[in-house]
mmCIF file of C-alpha atoms in Angstrom:
data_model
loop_
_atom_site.group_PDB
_atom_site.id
_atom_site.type_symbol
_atom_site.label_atom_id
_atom_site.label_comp_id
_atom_site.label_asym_id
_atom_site.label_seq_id
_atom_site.Cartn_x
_atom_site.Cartn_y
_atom_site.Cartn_z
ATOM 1 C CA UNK A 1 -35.777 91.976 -39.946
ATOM 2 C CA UNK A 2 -33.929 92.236 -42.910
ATOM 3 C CA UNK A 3 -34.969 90.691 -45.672
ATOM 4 C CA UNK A 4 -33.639 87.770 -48.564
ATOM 5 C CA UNK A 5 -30.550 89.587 -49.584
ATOM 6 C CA UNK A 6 -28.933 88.704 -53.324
ATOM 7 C CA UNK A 7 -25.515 89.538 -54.742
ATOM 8 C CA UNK A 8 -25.059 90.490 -57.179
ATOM 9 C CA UNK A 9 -27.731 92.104 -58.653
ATOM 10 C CA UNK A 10 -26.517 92.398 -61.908
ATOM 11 C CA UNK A 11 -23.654 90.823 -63.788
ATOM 12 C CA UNK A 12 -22.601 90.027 -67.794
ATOM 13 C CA UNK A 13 -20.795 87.084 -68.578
ATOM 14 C CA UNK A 14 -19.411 85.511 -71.478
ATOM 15 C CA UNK A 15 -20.114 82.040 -73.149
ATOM 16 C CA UNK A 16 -18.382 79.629 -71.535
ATOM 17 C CA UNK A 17 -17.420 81.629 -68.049
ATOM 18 C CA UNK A 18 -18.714 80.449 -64.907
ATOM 19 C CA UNK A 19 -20.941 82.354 -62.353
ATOM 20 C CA UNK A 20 -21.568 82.426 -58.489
ATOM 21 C CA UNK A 21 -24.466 84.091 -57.357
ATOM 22 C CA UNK A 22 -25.288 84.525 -53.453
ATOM 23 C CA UNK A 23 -27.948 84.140 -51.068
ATOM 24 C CA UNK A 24 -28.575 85.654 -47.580
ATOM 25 C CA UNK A 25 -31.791 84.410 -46.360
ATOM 26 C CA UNK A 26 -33.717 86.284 -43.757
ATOM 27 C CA UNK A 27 -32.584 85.365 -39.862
ATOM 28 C CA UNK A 28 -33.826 82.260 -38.506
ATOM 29 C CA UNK A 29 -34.648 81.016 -41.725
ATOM 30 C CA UNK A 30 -32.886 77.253 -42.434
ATOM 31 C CA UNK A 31 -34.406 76.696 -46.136
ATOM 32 C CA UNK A 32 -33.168 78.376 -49.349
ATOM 33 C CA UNK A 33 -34.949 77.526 -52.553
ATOM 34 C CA UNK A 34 -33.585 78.765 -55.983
ATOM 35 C CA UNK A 35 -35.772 79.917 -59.216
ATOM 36 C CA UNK A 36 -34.805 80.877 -62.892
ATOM 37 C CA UNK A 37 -36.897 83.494 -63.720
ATOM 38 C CA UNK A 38 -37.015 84.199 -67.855
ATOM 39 C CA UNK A 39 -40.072 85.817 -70.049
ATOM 40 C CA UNK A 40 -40.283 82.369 -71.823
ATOM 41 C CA UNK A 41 -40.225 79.840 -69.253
ATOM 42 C CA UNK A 42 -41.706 82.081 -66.005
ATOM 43 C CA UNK A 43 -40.460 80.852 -62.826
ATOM 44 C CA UNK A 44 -38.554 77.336 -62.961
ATOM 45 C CA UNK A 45 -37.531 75.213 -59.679
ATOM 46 C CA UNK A 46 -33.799 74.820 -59.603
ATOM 47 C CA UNK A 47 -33.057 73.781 -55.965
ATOM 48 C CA UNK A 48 -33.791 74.084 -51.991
ATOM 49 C CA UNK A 49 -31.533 73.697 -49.139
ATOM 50 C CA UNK A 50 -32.434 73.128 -45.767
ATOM 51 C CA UNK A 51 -29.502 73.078 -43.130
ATOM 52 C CA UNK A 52 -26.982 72.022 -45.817
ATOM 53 C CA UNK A 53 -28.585 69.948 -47.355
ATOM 54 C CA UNK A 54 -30.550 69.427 -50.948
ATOM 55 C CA UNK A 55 -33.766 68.048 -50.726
ATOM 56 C CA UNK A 56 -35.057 68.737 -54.152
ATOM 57 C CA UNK A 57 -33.533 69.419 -56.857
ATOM 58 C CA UNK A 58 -35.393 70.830 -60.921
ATOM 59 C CA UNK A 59 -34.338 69.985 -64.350
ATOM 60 C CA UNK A 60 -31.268 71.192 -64.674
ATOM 61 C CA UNK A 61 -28.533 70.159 -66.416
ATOM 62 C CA UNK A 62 -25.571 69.266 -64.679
ATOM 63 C CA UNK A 63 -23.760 72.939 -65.181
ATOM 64 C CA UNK A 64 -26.030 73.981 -61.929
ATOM 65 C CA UNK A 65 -25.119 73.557 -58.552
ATOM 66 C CA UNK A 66 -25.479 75.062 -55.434
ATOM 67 C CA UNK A 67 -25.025 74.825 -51.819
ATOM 68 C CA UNK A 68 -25.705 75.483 -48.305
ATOM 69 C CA UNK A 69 -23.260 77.137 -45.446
ATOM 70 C CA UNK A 70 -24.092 76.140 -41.799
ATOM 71 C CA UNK A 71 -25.432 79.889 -41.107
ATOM 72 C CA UNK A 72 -27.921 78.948 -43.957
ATOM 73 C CA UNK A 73 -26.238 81.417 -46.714
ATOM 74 C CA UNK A 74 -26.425 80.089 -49.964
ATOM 75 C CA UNK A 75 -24.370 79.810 -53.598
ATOM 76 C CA UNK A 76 -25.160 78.541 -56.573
ATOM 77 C CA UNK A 77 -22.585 78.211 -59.374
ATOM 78 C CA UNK A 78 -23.349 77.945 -62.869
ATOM 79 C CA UNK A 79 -20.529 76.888 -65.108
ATOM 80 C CA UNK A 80 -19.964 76.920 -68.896
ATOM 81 C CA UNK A 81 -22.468 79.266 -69.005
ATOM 82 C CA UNK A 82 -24.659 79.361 -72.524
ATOM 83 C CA UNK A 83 -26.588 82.345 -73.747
ATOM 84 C CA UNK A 84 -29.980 80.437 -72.716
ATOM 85 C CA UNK A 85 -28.692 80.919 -68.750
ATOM 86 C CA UNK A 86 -29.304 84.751 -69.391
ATOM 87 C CA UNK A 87 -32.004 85.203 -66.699
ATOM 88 C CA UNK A 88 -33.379 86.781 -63.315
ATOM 89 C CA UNK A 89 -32.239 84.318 -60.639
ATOM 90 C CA UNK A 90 -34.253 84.349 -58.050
ATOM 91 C CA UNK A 91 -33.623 83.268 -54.091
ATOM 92 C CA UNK A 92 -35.975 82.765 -51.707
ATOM 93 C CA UNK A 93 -36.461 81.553 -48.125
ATOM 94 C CA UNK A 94 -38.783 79.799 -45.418
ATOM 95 C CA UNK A 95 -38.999 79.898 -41.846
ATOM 96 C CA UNK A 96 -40.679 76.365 -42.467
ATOM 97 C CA UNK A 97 -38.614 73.045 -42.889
ATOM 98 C CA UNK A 98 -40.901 70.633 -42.345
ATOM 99 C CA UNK A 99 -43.057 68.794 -45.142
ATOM 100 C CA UNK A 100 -46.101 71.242 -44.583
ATOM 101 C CA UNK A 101 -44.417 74.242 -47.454
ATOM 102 C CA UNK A 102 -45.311 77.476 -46.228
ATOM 103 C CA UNK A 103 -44.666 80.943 -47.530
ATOM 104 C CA UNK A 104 -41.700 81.765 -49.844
ATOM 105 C CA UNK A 105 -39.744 85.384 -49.104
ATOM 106 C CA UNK A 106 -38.197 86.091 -52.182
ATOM 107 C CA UNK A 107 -35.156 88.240 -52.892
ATOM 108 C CA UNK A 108 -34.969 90.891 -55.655
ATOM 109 C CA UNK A 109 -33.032 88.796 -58.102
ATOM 110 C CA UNK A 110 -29.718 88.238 -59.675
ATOM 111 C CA UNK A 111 -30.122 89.472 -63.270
ATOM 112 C CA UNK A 112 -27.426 87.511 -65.438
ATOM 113 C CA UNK A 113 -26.718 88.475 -68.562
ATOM 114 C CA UNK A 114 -24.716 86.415 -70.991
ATOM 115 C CA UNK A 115 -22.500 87.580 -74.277
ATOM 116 C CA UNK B 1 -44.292 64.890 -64.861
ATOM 117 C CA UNK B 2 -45.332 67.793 -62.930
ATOM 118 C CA UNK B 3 -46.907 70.984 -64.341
ATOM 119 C CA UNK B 4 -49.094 73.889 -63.729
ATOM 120 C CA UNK B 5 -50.969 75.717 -66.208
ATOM 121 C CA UNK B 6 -52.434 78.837 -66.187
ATOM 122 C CA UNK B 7 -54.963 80.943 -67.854
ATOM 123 C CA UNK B 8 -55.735 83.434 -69.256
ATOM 124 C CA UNK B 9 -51.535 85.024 -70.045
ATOM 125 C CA UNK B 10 -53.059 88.494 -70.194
ATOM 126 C CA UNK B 11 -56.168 90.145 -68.967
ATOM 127 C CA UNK B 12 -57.289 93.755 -69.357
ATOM 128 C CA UNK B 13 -60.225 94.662 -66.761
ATOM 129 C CA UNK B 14 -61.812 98.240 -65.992
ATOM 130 C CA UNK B 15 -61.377 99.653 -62.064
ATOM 131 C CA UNK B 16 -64.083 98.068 -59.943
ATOM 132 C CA UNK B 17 -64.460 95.403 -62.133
ATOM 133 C CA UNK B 18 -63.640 91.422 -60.945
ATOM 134 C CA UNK B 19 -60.606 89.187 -62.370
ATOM 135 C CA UNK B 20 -60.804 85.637 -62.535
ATOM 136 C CA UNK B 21 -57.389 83.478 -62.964
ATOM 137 C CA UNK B 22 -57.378 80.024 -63.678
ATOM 138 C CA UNK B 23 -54.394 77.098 -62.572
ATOM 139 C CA UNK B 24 -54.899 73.006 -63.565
ATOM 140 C CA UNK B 25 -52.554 71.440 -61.787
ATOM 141 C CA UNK B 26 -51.229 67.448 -62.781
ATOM 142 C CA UNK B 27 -49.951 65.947 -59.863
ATOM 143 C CA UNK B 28 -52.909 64.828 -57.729
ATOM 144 C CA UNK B 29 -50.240 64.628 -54.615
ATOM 145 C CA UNK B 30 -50.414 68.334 -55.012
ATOM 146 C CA UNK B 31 -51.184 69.511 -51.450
ATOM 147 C CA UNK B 32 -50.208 73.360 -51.395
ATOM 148 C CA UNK B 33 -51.300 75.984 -53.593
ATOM 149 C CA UNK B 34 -50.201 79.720 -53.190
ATOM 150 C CA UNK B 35 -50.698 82.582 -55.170
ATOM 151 C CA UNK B 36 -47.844 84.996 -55.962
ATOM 152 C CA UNK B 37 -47.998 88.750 -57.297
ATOM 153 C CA UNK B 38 -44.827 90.292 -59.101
ATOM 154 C CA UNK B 39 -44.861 94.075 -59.660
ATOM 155 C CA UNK B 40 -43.314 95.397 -62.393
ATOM 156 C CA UNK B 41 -39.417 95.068 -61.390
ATOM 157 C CA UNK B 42 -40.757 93.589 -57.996
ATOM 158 C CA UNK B 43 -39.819 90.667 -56.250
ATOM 159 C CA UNK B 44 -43.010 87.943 -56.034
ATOM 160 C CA UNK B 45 -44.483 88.205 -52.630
ATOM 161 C CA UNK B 46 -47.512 85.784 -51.533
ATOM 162 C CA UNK B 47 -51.200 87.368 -51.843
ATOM 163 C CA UNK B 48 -52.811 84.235 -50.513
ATOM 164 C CA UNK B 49 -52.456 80.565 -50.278
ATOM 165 C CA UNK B 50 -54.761 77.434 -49.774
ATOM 166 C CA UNK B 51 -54.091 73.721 -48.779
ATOM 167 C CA UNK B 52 -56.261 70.836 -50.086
ATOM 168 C CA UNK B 53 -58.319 70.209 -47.487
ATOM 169 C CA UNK B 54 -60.101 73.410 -47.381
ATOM 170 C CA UNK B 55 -61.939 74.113 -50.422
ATOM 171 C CA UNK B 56 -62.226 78.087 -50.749
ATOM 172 C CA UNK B 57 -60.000 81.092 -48.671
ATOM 173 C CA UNK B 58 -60.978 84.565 -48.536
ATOM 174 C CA UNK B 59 -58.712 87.855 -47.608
ATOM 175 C CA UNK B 60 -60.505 91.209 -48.183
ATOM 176 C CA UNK B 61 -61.072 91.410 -52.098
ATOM 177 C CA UNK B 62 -58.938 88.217 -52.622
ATOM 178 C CA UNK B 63 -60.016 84.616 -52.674
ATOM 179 C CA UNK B 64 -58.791 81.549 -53.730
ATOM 180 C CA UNK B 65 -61.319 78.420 -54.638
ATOM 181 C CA UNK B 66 -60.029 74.696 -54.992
ATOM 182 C CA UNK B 67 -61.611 71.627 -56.836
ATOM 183 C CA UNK B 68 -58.982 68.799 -56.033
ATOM 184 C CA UNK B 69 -61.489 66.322 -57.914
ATOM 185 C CA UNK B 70 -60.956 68.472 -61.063
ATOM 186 C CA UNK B 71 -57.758 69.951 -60.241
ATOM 187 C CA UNK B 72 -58.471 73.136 -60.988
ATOM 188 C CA UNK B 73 -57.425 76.668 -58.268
ATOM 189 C CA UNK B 74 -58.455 79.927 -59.088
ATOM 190 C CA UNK B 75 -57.701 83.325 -57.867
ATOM 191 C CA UNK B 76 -60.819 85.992 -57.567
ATOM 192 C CA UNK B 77 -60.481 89.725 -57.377
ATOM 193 C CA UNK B 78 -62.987 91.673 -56.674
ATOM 194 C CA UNK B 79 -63.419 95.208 -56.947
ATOM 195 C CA UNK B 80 -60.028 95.696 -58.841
ATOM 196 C CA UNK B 81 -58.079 98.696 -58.604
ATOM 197 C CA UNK B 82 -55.133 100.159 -60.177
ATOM 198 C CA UNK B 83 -52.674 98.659 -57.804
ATOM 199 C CA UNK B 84 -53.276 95.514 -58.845
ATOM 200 C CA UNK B 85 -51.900 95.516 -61.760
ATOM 201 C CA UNK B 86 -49.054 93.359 -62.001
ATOM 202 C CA UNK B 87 -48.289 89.355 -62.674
ATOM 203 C CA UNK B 88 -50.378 87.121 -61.026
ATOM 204 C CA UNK B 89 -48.483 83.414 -60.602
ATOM 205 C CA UNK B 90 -49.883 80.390 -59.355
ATOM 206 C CA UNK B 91 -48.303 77.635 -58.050
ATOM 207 C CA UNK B 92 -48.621 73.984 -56.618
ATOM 208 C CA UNK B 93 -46.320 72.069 -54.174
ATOM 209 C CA UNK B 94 -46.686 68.074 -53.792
ATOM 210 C CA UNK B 95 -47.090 66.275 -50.635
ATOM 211 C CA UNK B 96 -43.316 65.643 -49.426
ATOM 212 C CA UNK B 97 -42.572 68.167 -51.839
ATOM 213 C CA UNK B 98 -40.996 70.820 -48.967
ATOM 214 C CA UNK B 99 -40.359 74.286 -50.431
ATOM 215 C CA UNK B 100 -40.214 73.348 -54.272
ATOM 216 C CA UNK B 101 -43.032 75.195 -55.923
ATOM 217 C CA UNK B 102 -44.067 74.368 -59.523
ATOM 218 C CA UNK B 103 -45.320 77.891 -61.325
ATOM 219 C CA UNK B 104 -48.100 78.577 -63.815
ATOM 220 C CA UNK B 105 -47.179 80.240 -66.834
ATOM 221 C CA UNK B 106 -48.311 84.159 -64.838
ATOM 222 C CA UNK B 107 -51.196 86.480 -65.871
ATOM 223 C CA UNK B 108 -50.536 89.693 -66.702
ATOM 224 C CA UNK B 109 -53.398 92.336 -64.717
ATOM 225 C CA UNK B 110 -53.739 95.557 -66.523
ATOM 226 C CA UNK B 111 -56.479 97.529 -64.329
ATOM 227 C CA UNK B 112 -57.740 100.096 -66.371
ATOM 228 C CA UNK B 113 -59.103 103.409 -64.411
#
């Protein structure tokens, strides 16, 4: 199978741009979380999606969103991006839906980088 | 509000030697606790998990310990070896909580041969 696929893997924005970043989770897998990965604040919760739907979402401002396609790809969008939003962005998925979490397949990362 | 921390940030152990990591955990509706290792460059990829009602899990040199009256998890390695050098993260999920995991800090594992 293949695995949690993320484009792109690396991208430099400027202040203020926007930024979609994408998520292919591994076949058969319905739920898509999303992390921020930086060397200051380690791994931080942004959302999860199972079949369309958010069912949790971190604390984040307002500028992140996401969302969920029926074949369980994934987007998030940041907008007005700030020099703070430079990070890894992480995506992963979970055969599991169900309230009982199971293990998280992660992708390699969307490294953002903004000017 | 919910929050996981972790100790020690860094530890430096000689080959063959054992590495203790330790998480406290704040929400007492925790209910899922995995343990994640990121290689340098790596994506994080599960090592070993443990729910709350069992109170220790072992895999090969791995094992996990849990003390839900304390709320404290740790992650033993015994017999280290070079390999397992890398960042160790711990995490905790609440009841109802689905796939949203809430990190510790990570340990950094330098195995020295």
């Amino acid at each position: 199978k293949a695995g949690v696929t993320q484009t792109p893997r690396y991208l430099i924005k400027t202040r203020g741009q926007q930024v979609t970043l994408s998520c292919s989770p591994i076949s058969g897998h319905r739920s898509v979380s999303w992390y921020q990965q930086t060397p200051g604040q380690g791994l931080q919760f942004l959302f999860e999606y199972f079949s369309e739907t958010q069912r949790n979402k971190g604390n984040f401002p307002g500028r992140f969103s996401g969302r969920q396609f029926s074949n369980s790809r994934s987007e998030m969008n940041v907008s007005t991006l700030e020099l703070g939003d430079s990070a890894l962005y992480l995506c992963a998925s979970s055969p599991r839906g169900e309230k009982n979490t199971g293990e998280l397949f992660f992708g390699e990362g969307s490294r953002l980088t903004v000017l | 509000g919910e929050n996981v921390e972790q100790h020690p940030s860094t530890l430096s152990v000689q080959e063959g030697d054992s590495a203790v990591i330790k998480c406290t955990y704040s929400d007492s509706a925790s209910n899922y606790f995995p343990w994640y290792k990121q290689e340098l460059g790596k994506r994080p990829q599960l090592i070993i998990d443990i729910r709350s009602n069992v109170g220790e899990k072992k895999d090969q040199r791995i094992a996990v310990t849990l003390n839900k009256t304390a709320k404290h998890f740790s992650l033993h390695i015994t017999e280290t070896q070079p390999e397992d050098s890398a960042v160790y993260f711990c995490a905790a999920v609440s009841s109802g909580g689905y796939n949203k995991l809430i990190f510790g800090a990570g340990t950094r594992l330098a195995v020295h041969p």
